[in-house]
Amino acid sequence: MLQEESDLSLVIAQIVQKLKGSNLYAQLERQAWACLQRPEIRLESLKEDIKEFFKISGWEKKLQNAVYSELNVVSNPCTQEAEAGGFLYPLPSHPSAPPEHLKEPLVYMRKAQGSWEKRILKSLNSMCTELSIPLARKRPVGEQKELLNKWNEMGTDEPDLSLFRPVYAPKDFLEVLINLRNPNYENGDSLSFRTHLGLIQVPLKVKDIPELKECFVELGLTTGQLGIDDSTQVPPELFENEHVRIGQKVLVQQDSAAAQQYIRQGSPTALRAELWALILNISSQPEDILYYEQLKTNVIQHDLLVDSLIYKDVKLTASNDDYYFVFEDYLYQVLLCFSRDTSVLGHFAYNSASPPKSYIRGKLGLEEYAVFYPPNGVIPFHGFSMYVAPLCFLYHEPYKLYQIFREMYVRFFFRLHSISSHPSGIVSLCLLFETLLQTYLPQLFYHLREIGAQPLRISFKWMVRAFSGYLATDQLLLLWDRILGYNSLEILAVLAAAVFAFRAVNLMEVTSLAAAEAVLADLSTLKVMPLLQIFLFATVT
Amino acid sequence: MAGRVKWVTDIEKSVLINNFEKRGWVQVTENEDWNFYWMSVQTIRNVFSVETGYRLSDDQIVNHFPNHYELTRKDLMVKNIKRYRKELEKEGSPLAEKDENGKYLYLDFVPVTYMLPADYNLFVEEFRKSPSSTWIMKPCGKAQGKGIFLINKLSQIKKWSRDSKTSSFVSQSTKEAYVISLYINNPLLIGGRKFDLRLYVLVSTYRPLRCYMYKLGFCRFCTVKYTPSTSELDNMFVHLTNVAIQKHGDDYNHIHGGKWTVNNLRLYLESTRGREVTSKLFDEIHWIIVQSLKAVAPVMNNDKHCFECYGYDIIIDDKLKPWLIEVNASPSLTSSTANDRILKYNLINDTLNIAVPNGEIPDCKWNKSPPKEVLGNYEILYDEELAQGDGAERELRSRPGQSVGPRAGRSRDSGRNVLTTWK
């Protein structure tokens, strides 16, 4: 009990520290000063009266949402601690724990991430040298003007991108993960029923179906879901109308925690944009709009090598997508600004990755001349733009779209392409996927392995992209609802396994990797929620 | 025992032929005994023209109504709608109600249109009222965006002026009939681009009116960003959404073909604008389609050998009001992308299932009321017989936006249309 209490006070102290530097703090202070004019505030009971005022005017709720937001960032609600404590409990960082532990506690993971980063940076630098293009350069005034004019239609620009290659593709990353080994782990050479037959060979703890059922209890058969219980055969009076009503109430209350709980059952289409903003604690203040404009100015003034990578990625992926081609120009407006946003560097405190460092020409090794490159420390890879694309269906003001994407990235998406032991990290997701398959669909798993079609080779790209570009948009949004609701990416691995389970009959008949890929090539007709429900709650295990 | 259906077509498109073949139908020539003829619009003119004296027998079905041009020619469509509105006004119908500016509340769905050269003077009067407006000139009898251009000055259409001095040099027959409509220069833009809607509507009979809407319509996007700037009036890539035009643009993409499904549109609008306005929009779209059919129903030759699948073109403006641009009798069966091919194949498949029940030799005397199961991706848009049967009850059962989108078919009464604004 004592340990919990002291952990709790530590957490509180950390959050207070964090929030003191935020805009919300300044606003609350201003509000407190302003409310002194009000008649109901009396000097004798100043503290209580101000607190009461905050409660009534909704400022307390805003503070609650901010605290909740902070808790969400490093916590994972589906852990046993959460179950025991009954509420969210972030991994406390002990005051004498080195900062690397918050990024990644396991040394071998950190090392692996470090060498992967070196490789990426080397690849980027060599591309830079080969093409004799500087990593960054200031645009001449004429070019600046042109870009400003074309800001809303950068898609029509046709720069010559043929020489650019993406820095890496998901399959390159998969090879690195396959070779990950824990030097302290010795599982012996003899095969036993415990041997993991998949590609990932590191011993991380992943959940099995009973644990997943507990974690995703709201997806159970007896709970109403959007994505299932709003289908044509079900009269809306049974679930949907009430669910929509509750959603509207949650929005009126502006309560992040309630929204997060609510969205586990899916979000009505019309409420989704607001609900996500509420859960991610995004409210578009004038400062935010100004910040975005400032980033835009940075884009206009300077050209970065990664810009070409972004162009290339959009042209290769989103521009050819049936759903997202319409929003091509928005993608540039978001991603180019994202690359220049130094506030993103903050997330490296809890990301196992570190931003690549580059040095001003001629000053190699001198720390005073080191800069992070790109300014936000994130080097885009092939398919990166697909993280943004689905959001275009919800937000059409660029600054709002930008804020939402940035928050989604620093909360979730970064975990999909960095090596860490976090339960929502891509390594754990891969292991979870393979373990689910091996444990609950052993015949299928064995068969695929025999024909040289390791299932992870097919499902990896789905998970790295959080299924964006593979599922129909309305289904994808229902899936991302649950990511937000459970504050975890584990559902991606569960869905991947559920897809294999669904197509198991066809997969059992294939005899090559190519044929297996063909069976799983088109996921656009899949309905996500029934698949998840059947896999978790209706399969005899 | 019924023999196999004998079919003929003069449109060599795989989506048609594959559908006939998969039903085990037999191809014959037009001189032989045929049961089903998928005709081009030129052929239908000949079949039903007075000179040929063609008589169709009971076991023969064709895919056009004899005088479909009452709906599908731009000038006649407008004429019929104007006549319909006046009739409703005369009989004091609430549908013809007008607002304080004299605009129809429920029947204002066609942009202000005049025929040229016949209405030239009327047009000039209207033009002078708002001289900065843009107008679109369309030849009455053409398709695929051919011959269309935009004008914003009277001088650009001098040729059509009745009093024009040049008319004496130009013989009447070469002065082709055009319509000129007020250009909708505030279209709803998505991703900064203009788009229009192509919806397929199947009519099996006009009296009583029975029509079906295909759930899988699509949006056609321009490849170039929209700008109302007058400097770009000549740039057809900005203004005309026809695929026949867009596919020659630099940015045309052969994978998605610049097309979105109507469901995508619905998802986008619901997510960004809310459910009520989106449902209202789709309700209005259904409404204007049905009204347009009702407008031509009295003048249509409701030949029992005929059915027709129309391609409706609709534009939505930035106030989310839909406008009927035109109706096509022969919507393109060419496929520009793989998805397109699948869509059109299924469209023909479902159409044939409704028009030629059970794929057997047709009897044109049947009641044209197919069972619910064969509708496929069609859903009933309006069934006059059923509608008249229940009268007032209908009003209570409506639910917005139900006919199209994820809720299709939820109504437990199969024949009922479920639009809110219906009387």
Short mmCIF file of N, CA and C in Angstrom, two decimals, chain A residues 255-321:
data_model
loop_
_atom_site.label_atom_id
_atom_site.label_comp_id
_atom_site.label_asym_id
_atom_site.label_seq_id
_atom_site.Cartn_x
_atom_site.Cartn_y
_atom_site.Cartn_z
N ASP A 255 -15.90 15.28 -21.39
CA ASP A 255 -15.11 14.46 -20.46
C ASP A 255 -14.28 13.45 -21.25
N SER A 256 -12.95 13.62 -21.21
CA SER A 256 -12.07 12.73 -21.98
C SER A 256 -12.19 11.28 -21.55
N ALA A 257 -12.19 11.07 -20.25
CA ALA A 257 -12.19 9.69 -19.77
C ALA A 257 -13.47 8.98 -20.17
N ALA A 258 -14.59 9.70 -20.05
CA ALA A 258 -15.86 9.09 -20.44
C ALA A 258 -15.86 8.79 -21.93
N ALA A 259 -15.31 9.71 -22.70
CA ALA A 259 -15.27 9.51 -24.16
C ALA A 259 -14.46 8.27 -24.50
N GLN A 260 -13.35 8.12 -23.79
CA GLN A 260 -12.51 6.98 -24.08
C GLN A 260 -13.22 5.67 -23.76
N GLN A 261 -13.97 5.68 -22.68
CA GLN A 261 -14.72 4.48 -22.33
C GLN A 261 -15.83 4.23 -23.35
N TYR A 262 -16.49 5.31 -23.73
CA TYR A 262 -17.61 5.22 -24.65
C TYR A 262 -17.20 4.65 -26.00
N ILE A 263 -16.04 5.10 -26.47
CA ILE A 263 -15.68 4.78 -27.85
C ILE A 263 -15.25 3.33 -28.01
N ARG A 264 -15.12 2.61 -26.91
CA ARG A 264 -14.80 1.19 -27.01
C ARG A 264 -15.88 0.43 -27.75
N GLN A 265 -17.08 1.00 -27.71
CA GLN A 265 -18.15 0.35 -28.46
C GLN A 265 -18.33 0.98 -29.84
N GLY A 266 -17.39 1.77 -30.23
CA GLY A 266 -17.45 2.38 -31.54
C GLY A 266 -18.07 3.77 -31.49
N SER A 267 -17.73 4.58 -32.45
CA SER A 267 -18.23 5.94 -32.48
C SER A 267 -19.19 6.13 -33.65
N PRO A 268 -20.33 6.79 -33.42
CA PRO A 268 -21.19 7.14 -34.55
C PRO A 268 -20.43 8.06 -35.50
N THR A 269 -20.68 7.88 -36.79
CA THR A 269 -19.91 8.63 -37.78
C THR A 269 -19.93 10.12 -37.53
N ALA A 270 -21.11 10.64 -37.19
CA ALA A 270 -21.23 12.09 -37.08
C ALA A 270 -20.51 12.63 -35.86
N LEU A 271 -20.25 11.79 -34.86
CA LEU A 271 -19.64 12.28 -33.63
C LEU A 271 -18.15 12.01 -33.57
N ARG A 272 -17.67 11.22 -34.52
CA ARG A 272 -16.31 10.73 -34.39
C ARG A 272 -15.27 11.83 -34.33
N ALA A 273 -15.38 12.81 -35.22
CA ALA A 273 -14.34 13.85 -35.25
C ALA A 273 -14.21 14.52 -33.89
N GLU A 274 -15.36 14.85 -33.30
CA GLU A 274 -15.29 15.52 -31.99
C GLU A 274 -14.81 14.58 -30.90
N LEU A 275 -15.25 13.35 -30.95
CA LEU A 275 -14.85 12.40 -29.90
C LEU A 275 -13.35 12.18 -29.91
N TRP A 276 -12.79 12.00 -31.11
CA TRP A 276 -11.35 11.78 -31.16
C TRP A 276 -10.61 13.00 -30.62
N ALA A 277 -11.09 14.17 -31.00
CA ALA A 277 -10.44 15.39 -30.51
C ALA A 277 -10.51 15.45 -28.99
N LEU A 278 -11.64 15.04 -28.45
CA LEU A 278 -11.80 15.07 -27.00
C LEU A 278 -10.86 14.08 -26.32
N ILE A 279 -10.80 12.87 -26.87
CA ILE A 279 -9.95 11.84 -26.26
C ILE A 279 -8.48 12.24 -26.36
N LEU A 280 -8.10 12.84 -27.49
CA LEU A 280 -6.71 13.22 -27.67
C LEU A 280 -6.42 14.57 -27.02
N ASN A 281 -7.48 15.14 -26.43
CA ASN A 281 -7.36 16.43 -25.75
C ASN A 281 -6.86 17.53 -26.68
N ILE A 282 -7.46 17.56 -27.86
CA ILE A 282 -7.10 18.61 -28.82
C ILE A 282 -8.23 19.63 -28.86
N SER A 283 -7.91 20.86 -28.55
CA SER A 283 -8.90 21.90 -28.78
C SER A 283 -8.16 22.96 -29.56
N SER A 284 -8.74 23.40 -30.64
CA SER A 284 -7.94 24.29 -31.47
C SER A 284 -7.98 25.72 -30.97
N GLN A 285 -7.00 26.05 -30.17
CA GLN A 285 -6.87 27.42 -29.68
C GLN A 285 -6.20 28.27 -30.75
N PRO A 286 -6.36 29.60 -30.65
CA PRO A 286 -5.66 30.46 -31.61
C PRO A 286 -4.16 30.20 -31.65
N GLU A 287 -3.59 29.85 -30.50
CA GLU A 287 -2.13 29.60 -30.50
C GLU A 287 -1.80 28.40 -31.37
N ASP A 288 -2.69 27.42 -31.37
CA ASP A 288 -2.43 26.23 -32.17
C ASP A 288 -2.46 26.56 -33.65
N ILE A 289 -3.43 27.41 -34.02
CA ILE A 289 -3.53 27.78 -35.43
C ILE A 289 -2.29 28.57 -35.84
N LEU A 290 -1.87 29.46 -34.93
CA LEU A 290 -0.67 30.24 -35.20
C LEU A 290 0.55 29.34 -35.34
N TYR A 291 0.62 28.35 -34.48
CA TYR A 291 1.76 27.44 -34.52
C TYR A 291 1.82 26.74 -35.86
N TYR A 292 0.65 26.31 -36.32
CA TYR A 292 0.61 25.62 -37.62
C TYR A 292 1.05 26.57 -38.73
N GLU A 293 0.59 27.82 -38.65
CA GLU A 293 0.99 28.79 -39.67
C GLU A 293 2.49 29.01 -39.65
N GLN A 294 3.04 28.99 -38.43
CA GLN A 294 4.49 29.16 -38.31
C GLN A 294 5.22 28.00 -38.99
N LEU A 295 4.71 26.80 -38.80
CA LEU A 295 5.31 25.64 -39.45
C LEU A 295 5.22 25.78 -40.96
N LYS A 296 4.08 26.28 -41.40
CA LYS A 296 3.89 26.47 -42.84
C LYS A 296 4.95 27.43 -43.37
N THR A 297 5.19 28.48 -42.61
CA THR A 297 6.22 29.43 -43.02
C THR A 297 7.58 28.74 -43.11
N ASN A 298 7.85 27.87 -42.15
CA ASN A 298 9.12 27.14 -42.20
C ASN A 298 9.23 26.33 -43.48
N VAL A 299 8.12 25.72 -43.87
CA VAL A 299 8.13 24.91 -45.09
C VAL A 299 8.43 25.79 -46.29
N ILE A 300 7.79 26.95 -46.32
CA ILE A 300 7.99 27.85 -47.45
C ILE A 300 9.44 28.30 -47.54
N GLN A 301 10.04 28.56 -46.37
CA GLN A 301 11.37 29.16 -46.40
C GLN A 301 12.49 28.15 -46.64
N HIS A 302 12.31 26.95 -46.13
CA HIS A 302 13.39 25.98 -46.28
C HIS A 302 12.90 24.71 -46.95
N ASP A 303 13.80 24.15 -47.73
CA ASP A 303 13.49 22.89 -48.39
C ASP A 303 14.32 21.80 -47.72
N LEU A 304 13.67 20.70 -47.37
CA LEU A 304 14.41 19.60 -46.74
C LEU A 304 14.44 18.41 -47.68
N LEU A 305 15.49 17.63 -47.57
CA LEU A 305 15.56 16.41 -48.37
C LEU A 305 14.38 15.50 -48.07
N VAL A 306 13.97 15.43 -46.81
CA VAL A 306 12.85 14.53 -46.48
C VAL A 306 11.57 14.95 -47.19
N ASP A 307 11.49 16.23 -47.61
CA ASP A 307 10.31 16.65 -48.35
C ASP A 307 10.14 15.80 -49.60
N SER A 308 11.25 15.55 -50.28
CA SER A 308 11.16 14.73 -51.49
C SER A 308 10.72 13.32 -51.14
N LEU A 309 11.19 12.84 -50.01
CA LEU A 309 10.77 11.50 -49.59
C LEU A 309 9.27 11.47 -49.34
N ILE A 310 8.78 12.55 -48.74
CA ILE A 310 7.35 12.63 -48.46
C ILE A 310 6.56 12.67 -49.77
N TYR A 311 6.99 13.52 -50.69
CA TYR A 311 6.33 13.58 -51.99
C TYR A 311 6.25 12.21 -52.62
N LYS A 312 7.40 11.56 -52.62
CA LYS A 312 7.47 10.26 -53.27
C LYS A 312 6.50 9.29 -52.59
N ASP A 313 6.49 9.32 -51.28
CA ASP A 313 5.63 8.39 -50.56
C ASP A 313 4.16 8.63 -50.89
N VAL A 314 3.77 9.91 -50.87
CA VAL A 314 2.36 10.21 -51.17
C VAL A 314 2.01 9.76 -52.58
N LYS A 315 2.91 10.06 -53.52
CA LYS A 315 2.63 9.71 -54.90
C LYS A 315 2.53 8.19 -55.07
N LEU A 316 3.32 7.46 -54.30
CA LEU A 316 3.30 6.01 -54.45
C LEU A 316 2.12 5.36 -53.75
N THR A 317 1.69 5.95 -52.67
CA THR A 317 0.66 5.27 -51.88
C THR A 317 -0.70 5.96 -51.95
N ALA A 318 -0.83 7.09 -51.25
CA ALA A 318 -2.16 7.70 -51.14
C ALA A 318 -2.75 8.13 -52.47
N SER A 319 -1.91 8.60 -53.38
CA SER A 319 -2.45 9.08 -54.67
C SER A 319 -3.11 7.97 -55.45
N ASN A 320 -2.72 6.75 -55.19
CA ASN A 320 -3.28 5.63 -55.94
C ASN A 320 -4.38 4.92 -55.18
N ASP A 321 -4.73 5.46 -54.04
CA ASP A 321 -5.70 4.76 -53.22
C ASP A 321 -7.11 5.23 -53.55
#
